[in-house]
Every structure is written in C-alpha cells, then in structure tokens.
Coordinates of C-alpha atoms in Angstrom, one line a residue:
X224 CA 0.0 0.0 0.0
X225 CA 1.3 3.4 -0.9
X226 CA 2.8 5.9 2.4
X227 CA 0.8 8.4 0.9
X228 CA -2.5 6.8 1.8
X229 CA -1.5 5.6 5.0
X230 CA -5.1 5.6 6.5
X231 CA -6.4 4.1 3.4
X232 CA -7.3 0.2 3.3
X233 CA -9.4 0.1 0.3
X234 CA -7.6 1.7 -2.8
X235 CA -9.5 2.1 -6.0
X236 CA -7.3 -1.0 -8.0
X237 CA -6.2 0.1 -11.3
X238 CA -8.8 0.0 -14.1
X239 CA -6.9 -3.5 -15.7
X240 CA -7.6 -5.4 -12.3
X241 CA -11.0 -4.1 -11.8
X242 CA -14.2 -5.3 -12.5
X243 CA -16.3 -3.0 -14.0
X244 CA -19.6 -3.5 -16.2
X245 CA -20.2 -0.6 -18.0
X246 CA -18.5 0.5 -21.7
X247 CA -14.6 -0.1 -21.8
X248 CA -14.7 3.7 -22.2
X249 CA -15.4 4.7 -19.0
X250 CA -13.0 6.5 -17.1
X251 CA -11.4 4.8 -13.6
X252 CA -12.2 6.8 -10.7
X253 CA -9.4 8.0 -8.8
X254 CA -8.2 6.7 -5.6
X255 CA -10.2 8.0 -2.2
X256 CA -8.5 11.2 -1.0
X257 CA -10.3 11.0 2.3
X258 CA -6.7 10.8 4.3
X259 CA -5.7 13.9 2.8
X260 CA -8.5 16.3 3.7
X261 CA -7.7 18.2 7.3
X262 CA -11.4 19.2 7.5
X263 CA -12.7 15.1 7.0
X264 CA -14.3 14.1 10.6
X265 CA -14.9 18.0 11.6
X266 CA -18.1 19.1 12.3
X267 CA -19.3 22.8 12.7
X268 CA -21.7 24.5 14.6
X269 CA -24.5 25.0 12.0
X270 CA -23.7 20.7 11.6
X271 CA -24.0 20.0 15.3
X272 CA -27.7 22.0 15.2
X273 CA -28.4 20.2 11.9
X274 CA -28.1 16.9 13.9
X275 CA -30.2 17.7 16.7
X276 CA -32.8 18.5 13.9
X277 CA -32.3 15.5 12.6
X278 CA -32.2 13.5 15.6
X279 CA -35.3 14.7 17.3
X280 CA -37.2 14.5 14.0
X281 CA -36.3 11.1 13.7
X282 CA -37.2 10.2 17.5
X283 CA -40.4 12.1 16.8
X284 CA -41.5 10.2 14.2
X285 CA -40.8 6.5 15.3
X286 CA -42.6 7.2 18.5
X287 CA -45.5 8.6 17.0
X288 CA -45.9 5.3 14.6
X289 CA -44.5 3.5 17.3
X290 CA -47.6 5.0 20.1
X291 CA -50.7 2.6 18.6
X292 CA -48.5 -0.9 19.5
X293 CA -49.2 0.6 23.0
X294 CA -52.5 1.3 22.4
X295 CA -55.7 -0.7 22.4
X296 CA -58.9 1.1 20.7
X297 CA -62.2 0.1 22.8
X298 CA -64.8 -0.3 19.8
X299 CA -66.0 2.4 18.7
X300 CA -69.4 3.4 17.5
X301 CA -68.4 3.3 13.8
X302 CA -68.1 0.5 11.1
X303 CA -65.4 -1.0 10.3
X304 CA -62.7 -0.1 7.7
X305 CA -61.5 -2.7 4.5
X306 CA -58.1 -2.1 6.8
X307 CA -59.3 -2.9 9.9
X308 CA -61.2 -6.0 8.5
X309 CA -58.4 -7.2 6.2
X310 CA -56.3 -9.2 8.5
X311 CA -59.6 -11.8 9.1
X312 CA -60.6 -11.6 5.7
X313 CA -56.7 -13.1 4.9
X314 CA -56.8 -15.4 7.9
X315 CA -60.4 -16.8 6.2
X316 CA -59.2 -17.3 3.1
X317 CA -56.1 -18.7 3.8
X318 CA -58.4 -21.3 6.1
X319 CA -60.5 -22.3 3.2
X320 CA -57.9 -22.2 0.4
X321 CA -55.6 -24.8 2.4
X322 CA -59.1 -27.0 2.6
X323 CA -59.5 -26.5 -1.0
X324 CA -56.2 -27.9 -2.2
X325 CA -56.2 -30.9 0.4
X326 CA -59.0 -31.8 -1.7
X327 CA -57.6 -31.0 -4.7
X328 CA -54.7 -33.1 -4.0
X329 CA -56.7 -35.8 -2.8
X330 CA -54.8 -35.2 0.4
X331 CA -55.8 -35.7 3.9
X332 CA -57.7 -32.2 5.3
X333 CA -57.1 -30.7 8.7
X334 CA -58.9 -32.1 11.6
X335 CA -62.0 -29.6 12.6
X336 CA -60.4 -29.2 16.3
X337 CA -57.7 -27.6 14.8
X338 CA -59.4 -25.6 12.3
X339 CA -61.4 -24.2 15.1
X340 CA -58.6 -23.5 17.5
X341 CA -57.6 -21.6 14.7
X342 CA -60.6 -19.9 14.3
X343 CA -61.0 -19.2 18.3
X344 CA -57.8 -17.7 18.1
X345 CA -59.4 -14.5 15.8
X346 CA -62.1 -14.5 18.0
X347 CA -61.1 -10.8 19.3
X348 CA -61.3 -7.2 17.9
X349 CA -64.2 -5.4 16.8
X350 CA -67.8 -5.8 15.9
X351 CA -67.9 -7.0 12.2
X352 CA -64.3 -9.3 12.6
X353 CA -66.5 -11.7 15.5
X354 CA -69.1 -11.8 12.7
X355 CA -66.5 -12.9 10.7
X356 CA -65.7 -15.3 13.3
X357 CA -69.3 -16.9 13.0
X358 CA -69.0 -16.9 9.2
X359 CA -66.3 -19.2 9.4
X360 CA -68.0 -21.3 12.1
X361 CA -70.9 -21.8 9.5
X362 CA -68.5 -22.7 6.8
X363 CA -65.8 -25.1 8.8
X364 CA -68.8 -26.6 11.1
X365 CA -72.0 -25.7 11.0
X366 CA -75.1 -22.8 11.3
X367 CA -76.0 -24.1 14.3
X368 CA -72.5 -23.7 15.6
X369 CA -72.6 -20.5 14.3
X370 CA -75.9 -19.4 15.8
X371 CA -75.0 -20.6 19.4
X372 CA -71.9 -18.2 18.8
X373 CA -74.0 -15.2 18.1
X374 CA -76.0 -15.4 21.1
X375 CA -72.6 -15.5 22.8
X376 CA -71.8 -12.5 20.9
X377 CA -74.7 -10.8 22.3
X378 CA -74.1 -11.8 25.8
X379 CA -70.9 -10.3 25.5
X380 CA -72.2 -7.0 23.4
X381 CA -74.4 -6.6 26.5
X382 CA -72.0 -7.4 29.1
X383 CA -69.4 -4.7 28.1
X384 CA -72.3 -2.2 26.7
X385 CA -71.2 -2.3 23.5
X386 CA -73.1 0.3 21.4
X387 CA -73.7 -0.7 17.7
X388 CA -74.1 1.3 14.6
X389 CA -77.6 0.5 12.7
X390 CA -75.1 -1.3 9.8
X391 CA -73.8 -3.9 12.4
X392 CA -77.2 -4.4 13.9
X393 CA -78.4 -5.1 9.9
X394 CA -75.4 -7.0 9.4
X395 CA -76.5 -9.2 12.9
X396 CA -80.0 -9.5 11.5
X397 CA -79.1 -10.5 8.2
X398 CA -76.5 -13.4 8.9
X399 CA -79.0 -14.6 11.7
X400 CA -81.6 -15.7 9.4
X401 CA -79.3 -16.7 6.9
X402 CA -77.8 -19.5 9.6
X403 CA -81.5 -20.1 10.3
X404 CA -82.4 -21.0 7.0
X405 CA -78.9 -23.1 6.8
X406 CA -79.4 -25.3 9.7
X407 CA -83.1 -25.8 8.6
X408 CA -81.7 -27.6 5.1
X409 CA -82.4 -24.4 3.1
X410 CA -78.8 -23.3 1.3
X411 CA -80.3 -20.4 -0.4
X412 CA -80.1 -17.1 0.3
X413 CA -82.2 -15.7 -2.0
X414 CA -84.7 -14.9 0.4
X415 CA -82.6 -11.8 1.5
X416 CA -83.8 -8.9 -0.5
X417 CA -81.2 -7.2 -3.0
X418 CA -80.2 -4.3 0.0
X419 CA -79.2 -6.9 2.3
X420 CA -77.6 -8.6 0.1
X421 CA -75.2 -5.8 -0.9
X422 CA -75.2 -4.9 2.9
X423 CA -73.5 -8.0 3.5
X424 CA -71.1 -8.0 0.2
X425 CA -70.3 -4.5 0.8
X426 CA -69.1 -4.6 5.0
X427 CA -68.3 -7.8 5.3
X428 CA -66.5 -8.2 1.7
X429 CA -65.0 -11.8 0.7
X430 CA -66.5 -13.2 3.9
X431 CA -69.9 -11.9 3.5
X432 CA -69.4 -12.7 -0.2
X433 CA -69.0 -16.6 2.0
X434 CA -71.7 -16.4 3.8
X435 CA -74.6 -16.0 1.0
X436 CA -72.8 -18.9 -0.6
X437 CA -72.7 -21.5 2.1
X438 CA -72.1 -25.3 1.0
X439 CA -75.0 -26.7 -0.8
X440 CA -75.8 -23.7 -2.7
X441 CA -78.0 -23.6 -5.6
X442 CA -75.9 -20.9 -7.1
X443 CA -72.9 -22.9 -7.3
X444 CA -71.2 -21.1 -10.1
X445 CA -71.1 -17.9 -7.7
X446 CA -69.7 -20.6 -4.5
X447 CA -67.2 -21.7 -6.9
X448 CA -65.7 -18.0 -7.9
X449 CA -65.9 -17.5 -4.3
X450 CA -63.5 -21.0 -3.4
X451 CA -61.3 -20.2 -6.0
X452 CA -60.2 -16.4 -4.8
X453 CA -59.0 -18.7 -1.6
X454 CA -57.7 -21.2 -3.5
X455 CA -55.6 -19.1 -5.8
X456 CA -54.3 -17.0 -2.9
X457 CA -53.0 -20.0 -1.5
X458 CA -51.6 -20.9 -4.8
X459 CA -49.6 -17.3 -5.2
X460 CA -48.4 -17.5 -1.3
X461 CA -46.8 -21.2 -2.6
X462 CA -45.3 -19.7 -5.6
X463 CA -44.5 -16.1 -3.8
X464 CA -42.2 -18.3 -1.2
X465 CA -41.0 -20.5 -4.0
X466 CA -39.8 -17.5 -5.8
X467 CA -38.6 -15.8 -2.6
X468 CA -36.7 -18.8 -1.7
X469 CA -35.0 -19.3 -5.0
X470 CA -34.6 -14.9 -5.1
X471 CA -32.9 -15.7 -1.8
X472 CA -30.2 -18.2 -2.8
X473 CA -29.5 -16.3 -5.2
X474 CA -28.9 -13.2 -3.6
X475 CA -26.8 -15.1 -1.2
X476 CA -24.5 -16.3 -4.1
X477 CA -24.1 -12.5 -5.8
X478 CA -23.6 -11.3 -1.8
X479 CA -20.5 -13.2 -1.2
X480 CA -19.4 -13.0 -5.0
X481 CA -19.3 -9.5 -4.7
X482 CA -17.7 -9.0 -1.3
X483 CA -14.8 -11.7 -2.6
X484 CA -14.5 -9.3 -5.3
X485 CA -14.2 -6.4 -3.1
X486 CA -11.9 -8.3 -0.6
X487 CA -9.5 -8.8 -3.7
X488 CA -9.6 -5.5 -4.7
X489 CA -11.5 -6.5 -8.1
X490 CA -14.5 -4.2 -7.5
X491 CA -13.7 -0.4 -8.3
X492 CA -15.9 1.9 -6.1
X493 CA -16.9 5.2 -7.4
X494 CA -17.8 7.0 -4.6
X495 CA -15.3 9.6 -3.7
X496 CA -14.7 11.8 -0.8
X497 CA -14.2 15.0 -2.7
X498 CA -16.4 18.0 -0.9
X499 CA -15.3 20.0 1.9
X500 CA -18.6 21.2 2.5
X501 CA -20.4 18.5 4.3
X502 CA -21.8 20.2 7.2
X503 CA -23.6 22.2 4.5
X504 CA -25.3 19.0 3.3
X505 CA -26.3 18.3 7.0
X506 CA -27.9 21.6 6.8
X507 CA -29.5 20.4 4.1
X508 CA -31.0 17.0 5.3
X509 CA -32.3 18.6 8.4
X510 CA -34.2 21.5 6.2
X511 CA -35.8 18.7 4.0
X512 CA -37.1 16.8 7.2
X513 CA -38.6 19.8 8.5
X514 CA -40.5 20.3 5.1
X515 CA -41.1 17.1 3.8
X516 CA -42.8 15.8 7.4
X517 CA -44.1 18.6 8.4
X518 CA -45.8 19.1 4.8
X519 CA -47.0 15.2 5.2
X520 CA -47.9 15.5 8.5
X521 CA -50.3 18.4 8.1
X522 CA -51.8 17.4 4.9
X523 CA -54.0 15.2 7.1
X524 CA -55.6 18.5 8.7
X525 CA -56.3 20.4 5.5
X526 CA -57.7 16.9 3.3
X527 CA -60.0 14.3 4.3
X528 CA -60.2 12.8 1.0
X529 CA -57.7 9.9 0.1
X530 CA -58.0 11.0 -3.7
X531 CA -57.4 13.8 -3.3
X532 CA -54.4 13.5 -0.7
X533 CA -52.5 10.9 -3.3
X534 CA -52.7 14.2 -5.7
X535 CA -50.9 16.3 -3.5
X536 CA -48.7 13.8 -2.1
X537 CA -46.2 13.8 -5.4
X538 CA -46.5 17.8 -5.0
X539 CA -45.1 17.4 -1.3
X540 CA -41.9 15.0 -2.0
X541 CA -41.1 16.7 -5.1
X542 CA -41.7 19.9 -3.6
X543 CA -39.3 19.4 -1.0
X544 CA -36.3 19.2 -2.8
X545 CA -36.4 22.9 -2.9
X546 CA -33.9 22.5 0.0
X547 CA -30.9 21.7 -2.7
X548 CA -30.8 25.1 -3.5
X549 CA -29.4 25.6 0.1
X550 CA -26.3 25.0 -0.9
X551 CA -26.1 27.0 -4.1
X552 CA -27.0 29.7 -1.2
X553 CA -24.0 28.7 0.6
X554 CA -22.0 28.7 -2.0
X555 CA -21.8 25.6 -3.8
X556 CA -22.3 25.8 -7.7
X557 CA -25.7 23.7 -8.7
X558 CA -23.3 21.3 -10.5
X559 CA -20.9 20.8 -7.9
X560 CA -24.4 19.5 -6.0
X561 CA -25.8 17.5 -8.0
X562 CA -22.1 16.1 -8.3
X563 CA -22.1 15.4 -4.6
X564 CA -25.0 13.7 -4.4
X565 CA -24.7 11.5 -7.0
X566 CA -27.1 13.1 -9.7
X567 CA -24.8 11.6 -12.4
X568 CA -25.7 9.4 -14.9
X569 CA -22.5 8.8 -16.9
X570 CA -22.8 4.7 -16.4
X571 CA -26.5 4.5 -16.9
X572 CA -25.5 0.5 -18.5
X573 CA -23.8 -0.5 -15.8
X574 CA -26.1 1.4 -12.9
X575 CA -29.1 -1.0 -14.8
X576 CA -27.5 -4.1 -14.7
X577 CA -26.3 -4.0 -11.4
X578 CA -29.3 -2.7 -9.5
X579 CA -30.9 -5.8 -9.7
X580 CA -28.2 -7.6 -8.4
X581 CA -27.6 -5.3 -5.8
X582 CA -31.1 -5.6 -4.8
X583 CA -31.0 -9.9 -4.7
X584 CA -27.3 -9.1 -2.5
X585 CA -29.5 -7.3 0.3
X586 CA -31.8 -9.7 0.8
X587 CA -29.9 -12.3 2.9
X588 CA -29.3 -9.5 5.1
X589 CA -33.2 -9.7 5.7
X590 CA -32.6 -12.8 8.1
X591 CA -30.9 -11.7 10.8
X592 CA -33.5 -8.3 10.1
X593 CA -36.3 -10.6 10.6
X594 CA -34.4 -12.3 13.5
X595 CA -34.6 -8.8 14.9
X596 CA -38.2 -8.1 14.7
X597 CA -39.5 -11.1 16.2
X598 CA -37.3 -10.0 18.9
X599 CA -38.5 -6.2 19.5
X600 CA -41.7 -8.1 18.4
X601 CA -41.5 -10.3 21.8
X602 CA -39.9 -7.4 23.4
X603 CA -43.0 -4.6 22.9
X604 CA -45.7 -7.2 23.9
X605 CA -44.2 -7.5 27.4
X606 CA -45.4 -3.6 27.8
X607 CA -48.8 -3.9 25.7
X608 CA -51.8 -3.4 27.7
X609 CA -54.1 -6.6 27.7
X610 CA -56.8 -6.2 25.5
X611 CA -60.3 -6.2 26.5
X612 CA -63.4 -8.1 24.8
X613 CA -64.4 -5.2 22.2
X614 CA -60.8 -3.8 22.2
X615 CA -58.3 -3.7 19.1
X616 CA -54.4 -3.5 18.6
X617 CA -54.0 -1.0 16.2
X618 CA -50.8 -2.3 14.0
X619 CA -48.3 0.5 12.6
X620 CA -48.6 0.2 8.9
X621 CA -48.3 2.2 6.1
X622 CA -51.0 4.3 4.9
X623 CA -50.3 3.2 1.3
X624 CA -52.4 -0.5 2.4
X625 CA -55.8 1.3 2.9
X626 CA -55.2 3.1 -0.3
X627 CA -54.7 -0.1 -2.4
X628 CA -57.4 -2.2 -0.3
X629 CA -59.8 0.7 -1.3
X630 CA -58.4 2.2 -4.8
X631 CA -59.9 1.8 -7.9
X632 CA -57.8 2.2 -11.2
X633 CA -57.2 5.8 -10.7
X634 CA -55.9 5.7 -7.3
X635 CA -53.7 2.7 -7.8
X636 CA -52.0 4.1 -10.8
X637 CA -51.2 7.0 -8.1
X638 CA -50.4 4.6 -5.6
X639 CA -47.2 2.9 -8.1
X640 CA -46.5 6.9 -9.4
X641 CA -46.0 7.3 -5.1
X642 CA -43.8 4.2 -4.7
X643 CA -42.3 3.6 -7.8
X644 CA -41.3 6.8 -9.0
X645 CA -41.7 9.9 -6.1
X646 CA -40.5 7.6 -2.8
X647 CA -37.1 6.4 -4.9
X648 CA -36.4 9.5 -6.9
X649 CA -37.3 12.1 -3.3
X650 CA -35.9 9.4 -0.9
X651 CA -32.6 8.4 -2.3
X652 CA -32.0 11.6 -3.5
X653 CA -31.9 12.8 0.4
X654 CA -31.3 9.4 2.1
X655 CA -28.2 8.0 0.0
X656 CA -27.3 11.3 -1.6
X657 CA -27.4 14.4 0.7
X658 CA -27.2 12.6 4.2
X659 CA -24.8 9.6 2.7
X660 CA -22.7 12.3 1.4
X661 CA -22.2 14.2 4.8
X662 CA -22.2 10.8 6.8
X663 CA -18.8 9.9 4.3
X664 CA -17.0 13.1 4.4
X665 CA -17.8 13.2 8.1
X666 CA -15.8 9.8 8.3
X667 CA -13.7 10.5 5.7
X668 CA -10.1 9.8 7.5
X669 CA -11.4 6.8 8.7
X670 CA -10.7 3.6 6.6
X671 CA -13.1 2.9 4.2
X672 CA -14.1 -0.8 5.2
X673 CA -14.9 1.5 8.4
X674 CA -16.5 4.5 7.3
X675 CA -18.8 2.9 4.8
X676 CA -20.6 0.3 7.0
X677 CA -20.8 3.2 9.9
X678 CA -22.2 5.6 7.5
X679 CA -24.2 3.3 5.9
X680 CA -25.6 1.5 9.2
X681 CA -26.5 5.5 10.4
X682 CA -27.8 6.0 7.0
X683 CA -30.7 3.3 7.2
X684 CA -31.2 3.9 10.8
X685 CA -32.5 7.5 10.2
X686 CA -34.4 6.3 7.0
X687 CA -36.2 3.3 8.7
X688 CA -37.1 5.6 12.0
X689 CA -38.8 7.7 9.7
X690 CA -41.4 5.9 7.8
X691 CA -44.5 5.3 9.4
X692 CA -44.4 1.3 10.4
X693 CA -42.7 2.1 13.7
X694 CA -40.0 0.8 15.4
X695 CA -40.9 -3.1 14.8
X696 CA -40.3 -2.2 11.2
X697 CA -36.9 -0.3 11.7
X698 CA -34.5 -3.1 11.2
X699 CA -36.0 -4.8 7.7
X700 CA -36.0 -1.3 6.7
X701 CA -32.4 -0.2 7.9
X702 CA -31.1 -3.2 6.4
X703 CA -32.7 -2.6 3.0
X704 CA -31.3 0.9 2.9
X705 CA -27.6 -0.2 3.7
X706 CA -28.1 -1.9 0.8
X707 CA -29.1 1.0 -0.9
X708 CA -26.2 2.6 0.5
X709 CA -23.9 -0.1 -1.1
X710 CA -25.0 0.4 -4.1
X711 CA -24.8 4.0 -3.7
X712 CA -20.6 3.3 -3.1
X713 CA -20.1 0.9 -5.7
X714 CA -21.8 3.0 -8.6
X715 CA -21.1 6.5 -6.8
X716 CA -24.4 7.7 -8.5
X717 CA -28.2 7.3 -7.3
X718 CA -29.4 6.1 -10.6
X719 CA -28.7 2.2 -9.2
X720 CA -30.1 2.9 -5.3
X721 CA -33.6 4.4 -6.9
X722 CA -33.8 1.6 -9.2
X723 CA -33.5 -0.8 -5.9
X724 CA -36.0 1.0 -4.3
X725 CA -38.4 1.2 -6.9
X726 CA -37.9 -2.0 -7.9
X727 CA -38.8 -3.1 -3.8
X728 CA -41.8 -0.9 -3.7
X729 CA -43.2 -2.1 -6.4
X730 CA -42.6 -5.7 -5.7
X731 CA -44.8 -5.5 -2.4
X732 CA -47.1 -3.1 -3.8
X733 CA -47.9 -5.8 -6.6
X734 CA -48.1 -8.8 -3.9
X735 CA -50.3 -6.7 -2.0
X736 CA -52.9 -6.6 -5.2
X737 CA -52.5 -10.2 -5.8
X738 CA -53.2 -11.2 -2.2
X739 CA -56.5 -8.9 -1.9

C-alpha cells in the first residue's frame, strides 16, 4: 500500500484489475483522497444543530408510529374499515384455500379441532371481525354452531355495553336468518332482498361474499368464484415463497461473489470523498425533514379525501427538494451539488444491470433483520396493555395499504406513481445522496471498510425511524437501505439505489394486489 494513503485500506485497483460492467470507455475513478482532507471528521456549529434537527425529527416520528402498538382502541361506534377488517378476511381465506387444495390433491384435510382452534384464536377485535368469526364457524362446522356463537356475541355485546351502529345491527340481523335458514336444510339465500344482500357483500367483503354462498348452494357457479379467490391465494403465497426462496439463494451467491471481489480488490468503487462542505449537506437533510414531514404531516388537517391527498402527495416530495438550492445559497455551484449527491448518470448500463443484483445481495441480510423483529416483536408485547373483549391492537402500517385495499384504477396508478417513482427518486436523492454524502466526508479519514458500514448503518437507521411502520419495522428497513447505501458506493451515482428502491416498492405493492 502506498505511504501516501496511510489511512487508506481500500484503494481504488487500477482500471486493468478491476471489474467493472459498463462500456470499456469509462473513465477509472481515482483513488479516495479521504486521508488527505484536514477538515474530513470535523463538524461545525451549524452541523451539530443540523443533527439535533435531525435527531429529534427522527425520535419524533418513530414514536409517533410507534404509540398505537401501546395502544388498544375500545370499539368504537363506527363500522369498520377494509383495513381494519383485512387481516380476518386473509386469515379466512387462507383457512378455506388450504381446505381446497387438500382436496384438490386428494390429500388428507385438517382435523375440525384444529381448524377451530384456529378460528377461536381470531375471536377478538371489533364488531364485524367476531361476525367474521361466525361466518367461518358456518363454513368449517355448521349454522347451528354458528348461531349458538352469536348469542354468545350478544351476551358479550351486552355485558361490556357495546353500542352498535344501525349497519352492524343489519349485518347481525341479516346473517341470523341466513344461519336459520342453513341449519333448517335451506342453502339459499335468496330470500334476502337485494339491499341486504349488498349490505353484507359491501361490509363484510370476501367473507360476506362466503356467507350467502354457504355449502350446498344452488348458485354454485357464484360458490365456486368465491372458493377459488382462496384457493388461488393459496396458490400465489406457494409460488410467492418459492420465488422468494429461489430470489434468496440467489442473492446469497451474488452477496458473497461481490464482497470476494471487493476483498481482492476487483471491484472499483466510485464513490469519492471529494467535498469539503459536508456540514452544509447536514444543513440540508435537516431543512428537508422539516419540510417534507411537516408538509406530510399536516396534509391530514387540510384533506379528508384519500383521492385527493395521493394528488398532493407527489406535489409534497417533489416539492421538498427545494432544500438543494441551500447549498447554491451557501456557496456551492448547482453542478458541484448535483455532483455530490450522485445526480450523475455517466454509467446508466452499468447502474441497470447492477441494480438488480444489488437488490438480490440485500436480501440475505433480511434474516438476521427478521431475527430482529421477532425479537422487539416479543420485546414490545411484554409492555402492551391486555386487550379487552371489544378492544383492538391497532398495528403501525403504512397508509399506502388502505389506499390499495380501497383504490380503484385511478388511485392505484397513483399509488405505483408514489412508490415507484416519487419515494425512490425524493428518498434516495436525500437518504443516499445528501445525508450519505455528509455521513462519508464526516468519516472521511477513517478507513473505508470502516466508514462505509458506519455511515451506511446511520444511514438506514435514520431512514427506517422515519417511515410510518414504527420501530418493529426499523430493522427490515435499515437493512434494506444499507443496501441501498452499497450500491450508492459501488456506482457513486443514485441512478442504481432508486432503481432498488423502486424495484422493492413495487414488488410488495404488486403482492399486496395479488393477495386482496
């Protein structure tokens, strides 16, 4: 190793020992000057403040997605939402679509004790998810089963006071003498007039959609549609863990190829520690948090309409990057900013090709992530308050879920313009190119096999505690950005990072449609 990089572990490997996939015209980057810079590792006043910004935005934020995991709801006097209701309506289908393919497969089914310890077990939460609960008794047992367990509902309704909106005393009405009828020998329910019947389509969805088709149906075309949406989710989920399985090997294979390469020096990493001004990109981050979230989080008080807030939702994260003309204010010519941050696009080949694999590298790093969840997981429900009867653990999610469980056309083309195109363009452009870009000059004296994990580890800590699934969701979401990060250091520009991210968002966006 040369005495003039002394601090310097990684060189950039000249460009014959290097691998590189874009065009044999492109240029070798030059060897990190991080050692050479007196100011790398200083931070100024305005930087310290810019932290605390950032810091106590950060805190903010995770606690406030993080408050409803210590929270239960009592019932309130309200119907419930396709959200609230989705988690039965998946545990339902997935009951009845492993049924189906035992019998499909000639195999033998599931014994009816366990299905209905299984079923018992959903037997909390709110109004409409115990009618739910008695839907799937009628299906898995019987309607007499079912009937004895709404009397126990109302026992219950009455014991706790329980106050119920005219729709869930329709809907208790409605699926009463519909299990009357049932365990009289009379499968039809075309006794129920055309208003009850969309009554019960409409609140209770695929499971009301279950009940008006019990077994022995006359309208056994309609029963059939009805077995094959379970069915088929069951059939994606088989194929979605195939895939995943198969994505996962994979990625495990390109992880290690590329950190051999990197080990040996065969891997030529374009980021480079050339500014002198990264306090002035702390400055920056902590400007765009205060816009960005405080935009988002007002935009709740000035619309009520979900339509209408997707609209203005591109106009916010777009909007915000109005903060990178801070440092043209400070100083710092446009170009030399975009420069910094890794607006560049002079590999756009290579930064194609490789975001892909990138992406498949990151996602071994998912286990230990998911190691880590079911820990905090096990961790939080120590402190949860016990749930009463009527009450309901609200989950931290992301509001994007209601917006697809709800959306029509329309609002799910804005749904994949949000997360396919604003979130990676907006996000990496502050995540992995303003903030990555102070967190490496910051370090830049250390060694690079130091500073990059460090600043890469910060990176994704500050970018998970941010979004709004709380802090059970903060390290799948750290790790996923240190990939990012990776990425961002290998290619030096953000072209490969918002091509990972897009390419995630829109992979879980899509499973979420198929699995509806």
């Amino acid at each position: 190793m040369s005495s003039e990089f002394p601090n310097e572990s990684f060189e950039t490997p000249p460009a014959e020992s290097a691998v590189d996939l874009d065009s044999s015209t492109a240029s070798t980057p030059k060897p990190d000057r991080s050692s050479r810079h007196s100011w790398a590792g200083k931070i100024s006043l305005s930087g310290f403040f810019s932290w605390v910004v950032i810091i106590s935005v950060t805190i903010g934020l995770c606690l406030l997605a993080s408050f409803s995991l210590f929270t239960v709801v009592e019932s309130e006097v309200s119907d419930a939402s396709a959200i609230e209701l989705f988690p039965v309506q998946m545990q339902g289908k997935m009951l009845l679509g492993q049924r189906e393919l035992a019998e499909m497969a000639g195999a033998r089914q599931e014994g009816k004790e366990a299905i209905g310890q299984t079923i018992n077990s959903i037997d909390n939460g709110g109004y409409e998810q115990r009618l739910a609960v008695a839907i799937l008794k009628n299906e898995f047992s019987d309607a007499e089963t079912a009937l004895d367990y709404l009397d126990l509902l109302d026992q219950k309704a009455d014991k706790n006071d329980l106050e119920l909106t005219e729709n869930q005393q329709k809907l208790r009405q409605v699926l009463e003498r519909c299990f009357q009828k049932y365990d009289a020998g009379n499968f039809d329910s075309s006794f129920l007039d055309q208003q009850d019947r969309e009554l019960v389509s409409e609140k209770l969805q695929w499971l009301g959609e279950l009940a008006l088709l019990p077994a022995g149906t006359p309208q056994e075309t309609e029963r059939k549609q009805v077995l094959q949406e379970a069915s088929t989710l069951m059939i994606l989920m088989i194929v979605g863990f195939l895939l995943g399985l198969a994505a996962l090997i994979t990625g495990f294979v390109v992880g290690i190829v590329l950190l051999i390469m990197a080990i040996r020096q065969k891997l030529t990493p374009r980021f480079l520690n050339n500014s002198t001004n990264h306090n002035i990109y702390a400055e920056t981050f902590a400007i765009w948090m205060v816009i960005f979230f405080g935009a988002s989080q007002s935009l709740g008080f000035f619309v009520s309409d979900a339509r209408t807030a997707m609209i203005v939702q591109p106009l916010i994260f777009f909007g915000s990057l109005i903060c990178l003309f801070w440092p043209v204010a400070r100083g710092i010519s446009f170009r030399q900013v975009l420069e910094d941050i890794g607006w560049t696009a002079q590999r756009p080949l290579g930064d194609l090709v490789t975001a892909p694999l990138s992406y498949l590298s990151t996602l071994p790093m998912m286990i230990p992530a998911l190691l880590s969840v079911l820990i905090i997981t096990l961790i939080v429900g120590l402190f949860q308050p016990a749930p009463g009867e009527f009450t309901k653990q609200v989950a931290p999610g992301h509001p994007i879920q209601e917006f697809v469980i709800n959306g029509d056309v329309v609002m799910l083309t804005m749904v994949f313009v949000a997360v396919c195109i604003c979130a990676p363009v907006v996000e990496e452009t502050m995540f992995r190119g303003v903030l990555y870009r102070h967190l490496r000059d910051l370090t830049g004296n250390w060694s690079r096999w130091i500073s990059v994990p460090i600043s890469a580890s910060v990176n994704g800590v500050v970018f998970a505690a941010c979004h709004p699934q709380g802090i059970i969701a903060v390290p799948m979401l750290a790790t996923l950005a240190i990939g990012f990060s990776f990425a961002r250091e290998w290619r030096g520009s953000l072209l490969s990072p918002m091509l990972m991210h897009a390419i995630h968002n829109g992979l879980l966006t899509c499973i979420m449609l198929l699995i509806l």
